Coordinates of N, CA and C in Angstrom, one line a residue:
M1 N -0.5 83.5 2.7 CA 0.6 83.4 1.8 C 0.2 83.4 0.4
R2 N 0.7 84.3 -0.4 CA 0.4 84.3 -1.8 C 1.3 83.4 -2.7
Y3 N 0.7 83.1 -3.8 CA 1.5 82.3 -4.7 C 2.7 83.0 -5.2
G4 N 3.9 82.4 -5.1 CA 5.1 83.0 -5.6 C 5.9 83.6 -4.5
E5 N 5.2 83.8 -3.3 CA 6.0 84.3 -2.1 C 6.8 83.2 -1.5
P6 N 8.0 83.5 -1.0 CA 8.8 82.5 -0.3 C 8.2 82.0 1.0
L7 N 8.4 80.7 1.3 CA 7.8 80.1 2.4 C 8.4 80.5 3.7
S8 N 7.6 80.8 4.7 CA 8.2 81.1 6.0 C 8.7 79.9 6.7
E9 N 9.4 80.0 7.7 CA 10.0 78.8 8.4 C 8.9 77.9 8.9
N10 N 7.8 78.5 9.5 CA 6.7 77.7 10.1 C 6.0 77.0 8.9
S11 N 5.8 77.7 7.8 CA 5.1 77.0 6.7 C 5.9 75.9 6.1
A12 N 7.2 76.1 6.0 CA 8.1 75.0 5.5 C 8.1 73.8 6.4
M13 N 8.1 74.0 7.7 CA 8.0 72.9 8.6 C 6.7 72.1 8.6
T14 N 5.6 72.9 8.4 CA 4.3 72.3 8.3 C 4.2 71.4 7.0
L15 N 4.7 71.9 5.9 CA 4.7 71.2 4.7 C 5.5 69.9 4.8
K16 N 6.7 70.0 5.4 CA 7.5 68.8 5.6 C 6.8 67.7 6.4
R17 N 6.1 68.2 7.5 CA 5.3 67.2 8.3 C 4.2 66.5 7.5
L18 N 3.5 67.3 6.6 CA 2.5 66.8 5.8 C 3.0 65.8 4.8
L19 N 4.2 66.1 4.2 CA 4.8 65.2 3.3 C 5.2 63.9 4.0
K20 N 5.7 64.0 5.2 CA 6.2 62.9 5.9 C 5.0 62.0 6.3
V21 N 3.9 62.5 6.7 CA 2.7 61.7 7.1 C 2.1 61.0 5.9
T22 N 2.1 61.8 4.7 CA 1.6 61.2 3.5 C 2.4 60.0 3.0
T23 N 3.8 60.2 3.1 CA 4.7 59.1 2.7 C 4.5 57.8 3.6
V24 N 4.4 58.1 4.9 CA 4.2 56.9 5.9 C 2.9 56.2 5.6
T25 N 1.8 57.0 5.4 CA 0.5 56.4 5.1 C 0.6 55.6 3.8
A26 N 1.2 56.1 2.8 CA 1.3 55.3 1.5 C 2.1 54.0 1.7
L27 N 3.2 54.1 2.5 CA 4.0 52.9 2.7 C 3.2 51.9 3.5
A28 N 2.5 52.3 4.5 CA 1.7 51.4 5.3 C 0.6 50.7 4.4
A29 N 0.0 51.5 3.5 CA -1.0 50.9 2.6 C -0.4 49.8 1.7
V30 N 0.8 50.1 1.2 CA 1.5 49.1 0.3 C 1.9 47.9 1.1
A31 N 2.3 48.1 2.4 CA 2.7 46.9 3.2 C 1.4 46.0 3.5
L32 N 0.3 46.7 3.8 CA -0.9 46.0 4.1 C -1.4 45.2 2.8
T33 N -1.3 45.8 1.7 CA -1.7 45.2 0.4 C -0.8 43.9 0.2
A34 N 0.5 44.1 0.4 CA 1.5 43.0 0.2 C 1.2 41.8 1.2
C35 N 0.9 42.2 2.4 CA 0.6 41.2 3.4 C -0.7 40.4 3.1
G36 N -1.7 41.2 2.7 CA -2.9 40.5 2.3 C -2.7 39.6 1.1
S37 N -1.9 40.0 0.1 CA -1.7 39.2 -1.0 C -0.9 37.9 -0.6
E38 N 0.1 38.1 0.3 CA 0.8 36.9 0.8 C 0.0 35.9 1.5
Q39 N -0.9 36.5 2.4 CA -1.8 35.6 3.1 C -2.8 34.9 2.2
A40 N -3.3 35.6 1.2 CA -4.2 35.0 0.2 C -3.5 33.9 -0.6
G41 N -2.2 34.2 -1.0 CA -1.5 33.2 -1.7 C -1.2 32.0 -0.8
G42 N -0.9 32.2 0.5 CA -0.7 31.1 1.4 C -1.9 30.2 1.5
R43 N -3.1 30.9 1.7 CA -4.3 30.1 1.7 C -4.6 29.3 0.5
Q44 N -4.3 29.9 -0.7 CA -4.5 29.2 -1.9 C -3.5 28.0 -2.0
R45 N -2.3 28.2 -1.6 CA -1.3 27.1 -1.7 C -1.7 25.9 -0.7
H46 N -2.2 26.3 0.5 CA -2.7 25.3 1.5 C -3.8 24.5 0.9
T47 N -4.8 25.3 0.3 CA -6.0 24.6 -0.3 C -5.5 23.7 -1.4
A48 N -4.6 24.1 -2.2 CA -4.2 23.3 -3.3 C -3.5 22.0 -2.8
N49 N -2.6 22.2 -1.8 CA -1.9 21.0 -1.2 C -2.9 20.0 -0.6
T50 N -4.0 20.6 0.1 CA -5.0 19.7 0.7 C -5.7 18.9 -0.4
V51 N -6.1 19.6 -1.5 CA -6.8 18.9 -2.6 C -5.9 17.9 -3.2
D52 N -4.6 18.2 -3.4 CA -3.7 17.2 -4.0 C -3.6 16.0 -3.1
A53 N -3.5 16.2 -1.8 CA -3.4 15.0 -0.8 C -4.6 14.2 -0.9
Q54 N -5.8 14.8 -0.9 CA -7.0 14.1 -1.0 C -7.1 13.3 -2.3
A55 N -6.7 13.9 -3.3 CA -6.8 13.2 -4.6 C -5.8 12.0 -4.6
A56 N -4.6 12.1 -4.0 CA -3.7 11.0 -4.0 C -4.2 9.9 -3.1
A57 N -4.8 10.3 -2.0 CA -5.4 9.2 -1.1 C -6.5 8.5 -1.8
G58 N -7.3 9.2 -2.6 CA -8.4 8.6 -3.4 C -7.8 7.6 -4.4
R59 N -6.7 8.0 -5.1 CA -6.1 7.1 -6.0 C -5.6 5.8 -5.4
D60 N -4.9 6.0 -4.2 CA -4.4 4.9 -3.5 C -5.5 3.9 -3.1
S61 N -6.6 4.5 -2.6 CA -7.8 3.7 -2.2 C -8.3 2.9 -3.4
D62 N -8.5 3.6 -4.5 CA -9.0 2.9 -5.7 C -8.1 1.8 -6.1
A63 N -6.8 2.0 -6.0 CA -5.8 1.0 -6.4 C -5.9 -0.2 -5.5
Q64 N -6.1 0.0 -4.2 CA -6.2 -1.1 -3.3 C -7.4 -1.9 -3.6
V65 N -8.5 -1.3 -3.8 CA -9.8 -2.0 -4.2 C -9.6 -2.8 -5.4
A66 N -9.0 -2.2 -6.4 CA -8.8 -2.9 -7.7 C -7.9 -4.1 -7.4
F67 N -6.9 -4.0 -6.6 CA -6.0 -5.1 -6.3 C -6.7 -6.3 -5.6
I68 N -7.6 -5.9 -4.6 CA -8.4 -7.0 -3.9 C -9.3 -7.7 -4.9
E69 N -9.9 -6.9 -5.8 CA -10.7 -7.5 -6.9 C -9.9 -8.4 -7.8
L70 N -8.7 -8.1 -8.1 CA -7.8 -8.9 -8.9 C -7.6 -10.2 -8.2
L71 N -7.3 -10.2 -6.9 CA -7.0 -11.4 -6.1 C -8.2 -12.3 -6.1
E72 N -9.4 -11.7 -6.0 CA -10.6 -12.5 -6.0 C -10.9 -13.1 -7.3
R73 N -10.6 -12.4 -8.4 CA -10.9 -12.9 -9.8 C -9.9 -14.0 -10.1
V74 N -8.6 -13.8 -9.9 CA -7.6 -14.8 -10.2 C -7.8 -16.1 -9.4
G75 N -8.2 -15.9 -8.1 CA -8.3 -17.0 -7.2 C -9.7 -17.7 -7.3
A76 N -10.6 -17.2 -8.1 CA -12.0 -17.7 -8.1 C -12.0 -19.2 -8.5
P77 N -11.2 -19.7 -9.4 CA -11.2 -21.2 -9.7 C -10.7 -22.1 -8.6
C78 N -10.1 -21.5 -7.6 CA -9.5 -22.3 -6.5 C -10.4 -22.4 -5.3
V79 N -11.5 -21.6 -5.3 CA -12.4 -21.6 -4.2 C -13.6 -22.4 -4.5
P80 N -14.0 -23.4 -3.7 CA -15.1 -24.3 -4.0 C -16.4 -23.4 -3.9
D81 N -17.4 -23.8 -4.8 CA -18.6 -23.0 -4.9 C -19.4 -23.1 -3.6
A82 N -19.4 -24.3 -2.9 CA -20.2 -24.5 -1.7 C -19.5 -25.5 -0.8
P83 N -19.8 -25.4 0.4 CA -19.1 -26.4 1.3 C -19.6 -27.8 1.1
A84 N -18.8 -28.8 1.4 CA -19.1 -30.2 1.1 C -20.3 -30.5 2.0
T85 N -21.2 -31.3 1.4 CA -22.5 -31.7 2.1 C -22.4 -33.3 2.3
T86 N -23.2 -33.7 3.3 CA -23.2 -35.2 3.5 C -24.1 -35.8 2.4
R87 N -23.7 -37.1 2.1 CA -24.5 -37.8 1.1 C -25.8 -38.3 1.7
P88 N -26.8 -38.4 0.9 CA -28.1 -38.9 1.4 C -28.0 -40.3 2.1
G89 N -28.6 -40.4 3.3 CA -28.5 -41.6 4.0 C -27.4 -41.7 5.0
D90 N -26.4 -40.7 5.0 CA -25.4 -40.7 6.0 C -26.0 -40.2 7.3
P91 N -25.6 -40.8 8.4 CA -26.1 -40.3 9.7 C -25.6 -39.0 10.1
D92 N -26.4 -38.2 10.7 CA -26.0 -36.9 11.2 C -25.3 -37.0 12.5
P93 N -24.1 -36.7 12.6 CA -23.3 -36.9 13.9 C -24.0 -36.2 15.1
S94 N -24.7 -35.1 14.8 CA -25.3 -34.4 15.9 C -26.5 -35.1 16.5
E95 N -27.1 -36.0 15.7 CA -28.3 -36.7 16.2 C -28.0 -38.0 17.0
H96 N -26.8 -38.5 16.8 CA -26.4 -39.8 17.5 C -25.1 -39.6 18.3
P97 N -25.2 -39.8 19.6 CA -24.0 -39.6 20.4 C -23.0 -40.7 20.1
P98 N -21.8 -40.4 20.4 CA -20.7 -41.5 20.1 C -21.0 -42.7 21.0
T99 N -20.7 -43.9 20.4 CA -21.0 -45.1 21.1 C -20.0 -45.4 22.2
R100 N -18.8 -44.8 22.1 CA -17.8 -45.0 23.2 C -17.5 -43.6 23.8
P101 N -17.7 -43.4 25.0 CA -17.3 -42.1 25.6 C -15.8 -41.9 25.6
G102 N -15.5 -40.7 25.5 CA -14.0 -40.4 25.5 C -13.4 -40.6 26.9
E103 N -12.1 -40.8 26.9 CA -11.5 -41.0 28.2 C -11.6 -39.8 29.0
L104 N -11.9 -40.0 30.3 CA -11.9 -38.9 31.3 C -10.6 -38.8 32.0
L105 N -10.2 -37.6 32.2 CA -8.9 -37.3 32.9 C -9.2 -37.4 34.4
P106 N -8.3 -37.9 35.2 CA -8.4 -37.9 36.6 C -8.7 -36.5 37.1
V107 N -9.3 -36.3 38.2 CA -9.7 -35.0 38.7 C -8.5 -34.1 39.0
D108 N -7.4 -34.7 39.5 CA -6.3 -33.9 39.8 C -5.3 -33.8 38.7
E109 N -5.6 -34.2 37.5 CA -4.7 -34.1 36.3 C -5.2 -33.1 35.4
K110 N -4.3 -32.2 34.9 CA -4.6 -31.2 34.0 C -4.4 -31.6 32.6
P111 N -5.2 -31.1 31.6 CA -5.0 -31.5 30.2 C -3.7 -31.0 29.7
P112 N -3.1 -31.7 28.8 CA -1.8 -31.3 28.2 C -1.9 -30.0 27.4
T113 N -0.9 -29.2 27.5 CA -0.9 -28.0 26.7 C 0.2 -28.0 25.7
D114 N -0.1 -27.5 24.5 CA 0.9 -27.5 23.4 C 1.8 -26.2 23.5
V115 N 2.7 -26.2 24.5 CA 3.6 -25.1 24.7 C 4.9 -25.4 24.0
P116 N 5.3 -24.6 23.0 CA 6.5 -24.8 22.3 C 7.7 -24.7 23.3
S117 N 8.7 -25.4 23.0 CA 10.0 -25.3 23.8 C 10.7 -24.0 23.4
P118 N 11.3 -23.4 24.5 CA 12.0 -22.1 24.2 C 13.1 -22.3 23.2
T119 N 13.7 -23.5 23.1 CA 14.8 -23.7 22.2 C 14.3 -24.3 20.8
A120 N 13.0 -24.5 20.7 CA 12.5 -25.1 19.4 C 12.6 -24.1 18.3
A121 N 12.9 -24.5 17.1 CA 12.9 -23.6 16.0 C 11.5 -23.3 15.6
P122 N 11.3 -22.0 15.2 CA 9.9 -21.6 14.8 C 9.4 -22.4 13.6
E123 N 8.1 -22.7 13.6 CA 7.6 -23.4 12.5 C 7.5 -22.6 11.2
Q124 N 7.9 -23.3 10.1 CA 7.8 -22.6 8.8 C 6.4 -22.6 8.3
P125 N 6.0 -21.4 7.8 CA 4.6 -21.3 7.3 C 4.4 -22.2 6.1
E126 N 3.2 -22.7 5.9 CA 2.9 -23.5 4.7 C 1.6 -23.0 4.1
L127 N 1.6 -23.1 2.7 CA 0.4 -22.7 2.0 C -0.7 -23.8 2.1
N128 N -1.9 -23.4 2.3 CA -3.0 -24.3 2.3 C -3.3 -24.7 0.8
A129 N -4.2 -25.6 0.6 CA -4.6 -26.0 -0.7 C -5.1 -24.9 -1.6
V130 N -5.9 -24.0 -1.0 CA -6.5 -22.9 -1.8 C -5.4 -21.9 -2.2
E131 N -4.5 -21.6 -1.3 CA -3.4 -20.6 -1.6 C -2.4 -21.2 -2.6
A132 N -2.1 -22.5 -2.5 CA -1.2 -23.1 -3.5 C -1.9 -23.0 -4.9
C133 N -3.2 -23.3 -5.0 CA -3.8 -23.1 -6.2 C -3.8 -21.7 -6.7
E134 N -4.1 -20.8 -5.9 CA -4.0 -19.3 -6.3 C -2.6 -19.0 -6.7
G135 N -1.6 -19.5 -6.1 CA -0.2 -19.2 -6.5 C 0.0 -19.7 -7.9
R136 N -0.5 -20.8 -8.2 CA -0.3 -21.4 -9.6 C -1.0 -20.5 -10.6
E137 N -2.2 -20.0 -10.3 CA -2.9 -19.2 -11.2 C -2.2 -17.8 -11.4
H138 N -1.7 -17.2 -10.4 CA -1.0 -16.0 -10.5 C 0.3 -16.2 -11.3
G139 N 1.0 -17.3 -11.0 CA 2.2 -17.6 -11.7 C 2.1 -17.8 -13.2
K140 N 1.0 -18.4 -13.6 CA 0.8 -18.6 -15.0 C 0.6 -17.3 -15.8
R141 N -0.3 -16.4 -15.2 CA -0.5 -15.2 -15.9 C 0.7 -14.3 -15.9
I142 N 1.5 -14.3 -14.8 CA 2.7 -13.4 -14.8 C 3.8 -14.0 -15.7
T143 N 3.9 -15.3 -15.7 CA 5.0 -15.9 -16.6 C 4.7 -15.6 -18.0
Q144 N 3.4 -15.7 -18.4 CA 3.0 -15.5 -19.8 C 3.3 -14.0 -20.2
A145 N 3.1 -13.1 -19.3 CA 3.3 -11.7 -19.6 C 4.8 -11.3 -19.7
L146 N 5.6 -11.9 -18.8 CA 7.0 -11.5 -18.7 C 7.8 -12.3 -19.7
A147 N 7.3 -13.4 -20.2 CA 8.1 -14.2 -21.2 C 8.2 -13.4 -22.5
A148 N 7.3 -12.5 -22.7 CA 7.3 -11.7 -23.9 C 8.5 -10.7 -24.0
L149 N 9.1 -10.4 -22.8 CA 10.2 -9.5 -22.7 C 11.5 -10.3 -23.0
K150 N 12.2 -10.0 -24.1 CA 13.4 -10.8 -24.4 C 14.5 -10.5 -23.5
T151 N 14.8 -9.2 -23.3 CA 15.8 -8.7 -22.5 C 15.2 -7.8 -21.5
P152 N 14.6 -8.3 -20.4 CA 13.8 -7.4 -19.5 C 14.7 -6.5 -18.7
T153 N 14.2 -5.4 -18.4 CA 14.8 -4.5 -17.4 C 13.9 -4.3 -16.2
T154 N 14.4 -3.8 -15.1 CA 13.5 -3.6 -13.9 C 12.3 -2.7 -14.2
A155 N 12.5 -1.7 -15.0 CA 11.4 -0.8 -15.4 C 10.3 -1.5 -16.2
Q156 N 10.8 -2.3 -17.1 CA 9.8 -3.1 -17.9 C 9.0 -4.1 -17.1
V157 N 9.7 -4.8 -16.2 CA 9.1 -5.8 -15.4 C 8.1 -5.1 -14.4
R158 N 8.4 -4.0 -13.8 CA 7.5 -3.3 -13.0 C 6.2 -2.8 -13.8
Q159 N 6.5 -2.3 -15.0 CA 5.4 -1.9 -15.8 C 4.4 -3.1 -16.2
K160 N 5.0 -4.2 -16.5 CA 4.2 -5.4 -16.8 C 3.4 -5.8 -15.6
L161 N 4.0 -5.8 -14.4 CA 3.3 -6.2 -13.2 C 2.2 -5.2 -12.9
N162 N 2.4 -4.0 -13.1 CA 1.4 -3.0 -12.9 C 0.2 -3.1 -13.9
E163 N 0.6 -3.4 -15.1 CA -0.5 -3.7 -16.1 C -1.3 -4.9 -15.7
L164 N -0.7 -5.9 -15.1 CA -1.5 -7.0 -14.7 C -2.3 -6.8 -13.4
G165 N -2.1 -5.7 -12.8 CA -2.9 -5.3 -11.6 C -2.1 -5.4 -10.3
Y166 N -0.9 -5.7 -10.3 CA -0.1 -5.8 -9.1 C 0.5 -4.4 -8.8
I167 N 0.0 -3.8 -7.8 CA 0.4 -2.4 -7.4 C 1.8 -2.3 -6.8
D168 N 2.4 -1.1 -6.9 CA 3.8 -1.0 -6.5 C 4.0 -1.4 -5.0
S169 N 3.0 -1.1 -4.2 CA 3.2 -1.4 -2.8 C 3.3 -2.9 -2.5
R170 N 3.0 -3.7 -3.5 CA 3.0 -5.2 -3.3 C 4.2 -5.8 -4.1
V171 N 5.0 -4.9 -4.8 CA 6.2 -5.4 -5.5 C 7.4 -5.1 -4.7
H172 N 8.2 -6.1 -4.4 CA 9.4 -5.9 -3.5 C 10.6 -6.6 -4.2
G173 N 11.8 -6.1 -3.8 CA 13.1 -6.7 -4.2 C 13.3 -6.7 -5.7
L174 N 12.8 -5.7 -6.4 CA 12.9 -5.7 -7.8 C 14.3 -5.3 -8.2
E175 N 15.1 -6.2 -8.8 CA 16.5 -5.9 -9.1 C 17.0 -6.8 -10.2
A176 N 17.9 -6.3 -11.0 CA 18.5 -7.1 -12.1 C 19.7 -7.8 -11.5
R177 N 19.7 -9.2 -11.7 CA 20.9 -10.0 -11.2 C 21.2 -11.0 -12.3
R178 N 22.4 -11.0 -12.7 CA 22.9 -11.9 -13.7 C 22.0 -11.7 -15.0
D179 N 21.3 -12.8 -15.4 CA 20.6 -12.7 -16.7 C 19.1 -12.6 -16.4
A180 N 18.7 -12.2 -15.3 CA 17.3 -12.1 -14.9 C 17.0 -11.0 -14.0
V181 N 15.7 -10.6 -14.0 CA 15.2 -9.5 -13.1 C 14.4 -10.2 -12.0
R182 N 14.9 -10.1 -10.8 CA 14.3 -10.8 -9.7 C 13.2 -9.9 -9.0
F183 N 12.2 -10.5 -8.5 CA 11.2 -9.7 -7.8 C 10.4 -10.6 -6.8
F184 N 9.7 -10.0 -5.9 CA 8.8 -10.7 -5.0 C 7.5 -10.0 -5.0
L185 N 6.4 -10.7 -4.8 CA 5.1 -10.1 -4.8 C 4.4 -10.6 -3.4
D186 N 3.9 -9.6 -2.7 CA 3.2 -9.8 -1.5 C 1.7 -9.9 -1.7
L187 N 1.2 -11.1 -1.7 CA -0.2 -11.3 -2.0 C -1.0 -11.7 -0.7
R188 N -0.5 -11.3 0.4 CA -1.1 -11.7 1.7 C -2.3 -10.7 2.0
V189 N -3.5 -11.3 2.2 CA -4.6 -10.5 2.6 C -5.4 -11.4 3.6
M190 N -6.1 -10.7 4.6 CA -7.0 -11.3 5.5 C -6.4 -12.6 6.1
G191 N -5.2 -12.4 6.6 CA -4.5 -13.5 7.3 C -3.9 -14.6 6.4
G192 N -3.9 -14.4 5.1 CA -3.3 -15.3 4.2 C -1.8 -15.2 4.2
Q193 N -1.1 -16.2 3.6 CA 0.3 -16.3 3.6 C 0.9 -16.4 2.2
L194 N 0.1 -16.1 1.2 CA 0.6 -16.3 -0.2 C 1.6 -15.2 -0.6
A195 N 2.7 -15.6 -1.2 CA 3.7 -14.7 -1.8 C 4.2 -15.4 -3.0
L196 N 4.8 -14.6 -3.9 CA 5.4 -15.1 -5.1 C 6.9 -14.6 -5.2
E197 N 7.7 -15.5 -5.8 CA 9.1 -15.1 -6.1 C 9.2 -15.4 -7.6
G198 N 9.7 -14.3 -8.3 CA 9.8 -14.5 -9.8 C 11.2 -14.1 -10.3
A199 N 11.5 -14.6 -11.5 CA 12.7 -14.2 -12.2 C 12.3 -14.1 -13.7
A200 N 12.3 -12.8 -14.1 CA 12.0 -12.5 -15.5 C 13.2 -12.7 -16.4
A201 N 13.2 -13.7 -17.3 CA 14.3 -14.0 -18.2 C 13.9 -14.5 -19.5
G202 N 13.0 -13.7 -20.1 CA 12.4 -14.1 -21.4 C 11.7 -15.5 -21.3
K203 N 12.0 -16.4 -22.2 CA 11.4 -17.7 -22.2 C 11.7 -18.5 -21.0
E204 N 12.8 -18.1 -20.3 CA 13.2 -18.9 -19.1 C 12.5 -18.3 -17.8
T205 N 11.6 -17.4 -18.0 CA 10.9 -16.8 -16.8 C 10.3 -17.8 -15.9
T206 N 10.4 -17.6 -14.6 CA 9.9 -18.5 -13.6 C 9.2 -17.7 -12.5
V207 N 8.1 -18.2 -12.0 CA 7.3 -17.6 -10.9 C 6.9 -18.7 -10.0
E208 N 7.3 -18.7 -8.7 CA 6.9 -19.7 -7.8 C 6.3 -19.1 -6.6
A209 N 5.3 -19.9 -6.0 CA 4.6 -19.4 -4.8 C 5.3 -20.0 -3.6
F210 N 5.2 -19.2 -2.5 CA 5.7 -19.7 -1.2 C 4.9 -19.0 -0.1
A211 N 5.0 -19.6 1.1 CA 4.3 -19.1 2.2 C 5.2 -18.1 3.0
Y212 N 4.6 -17.0 3.4 CA 5.3 -16.0 4.2 C 4.4 -15.7 5.4
P213 N 4.9 -15.5 6.6 CA 4.0 -15.3 7.8 C 3.0 -14.2 7.5
A214 N 1.8 -14.4 8.0 CA 0.7 -13.4 7.7 C 1.0 -12.1 8.5
E215 N 1.6 -12.2 9.6 CA 1.8 -10.9 10.4 C 3.2 -10.4 10.2
G216 N 3.3 -9.1 10.2 CA 4.5 -8.4 10.1 C 4.8 -7.9 8.7
A217 N 5.9 -7.2 8.6 CA 6.4 -6.6 7.4 C 6.8 -7.7 6.4
F218 N 6.7 -7.4 5.1 CA 7.1 -8.3 4.1 C 8.6 -8.0 3.7
T219 N 9.5 -8.9 4.2 CA 10.9 -8.6 3.9 C 11.6 -10.0 3.5
P220 N 11.2 -10.5 2.4 CA 11.8 -11.8 2.0 C 13.3 -11.6 1.6
G221 N 14.1 -12.7 1.9 CA 15.5 -12.6 1.5 C 16.3 -12.0 2.6
D222 N 15.8 -11.4 3.6 CA 16.6 -10.8 4.7 C 17.2 -11.9 5.6

């Protein structure tokens, strides 16, 4: 076929098939490119999300460590430096048996057991001497910081507590009621029962320690 001559029917059909194959090939290449870009973008987003989650976990861990260090630092004056020792000349109980043997139970009698009655009311937790002292130490530093707020808001109180080292996961029940912002602090660690209840009201700010059961969620006021 010479240039300028009209296409025969067979030549026209062949040209159409070539154009069709070329078009399909081009579209397939575009689709593969788009798919590859989408997969790469998905991998990048997944990697970014993983990095963000790891960074957030690291920040939470650091905050928890700092909080424990705060409790140890504030409570340091309440913990004795060393256990009490016997005075010179005092007899060692382990060296001398008791002069009077304890009463022996009859063979057929079982020792009494302290089993609470099913109808008895649950015992209320109490702070030990160290926890009560720690509560006073925390109360003094919190009261001093919050008293500087003349008309406190919940946001201001939370910010002050955070600045003092009390992390958000330990702040509960923060709300404005009447002329004060009420809040609770969960300071329980390692089986302790120390908690604080506070009311930020300028110079009338009060913070009191109380005992809360060591086990279970912290839901005071429920």
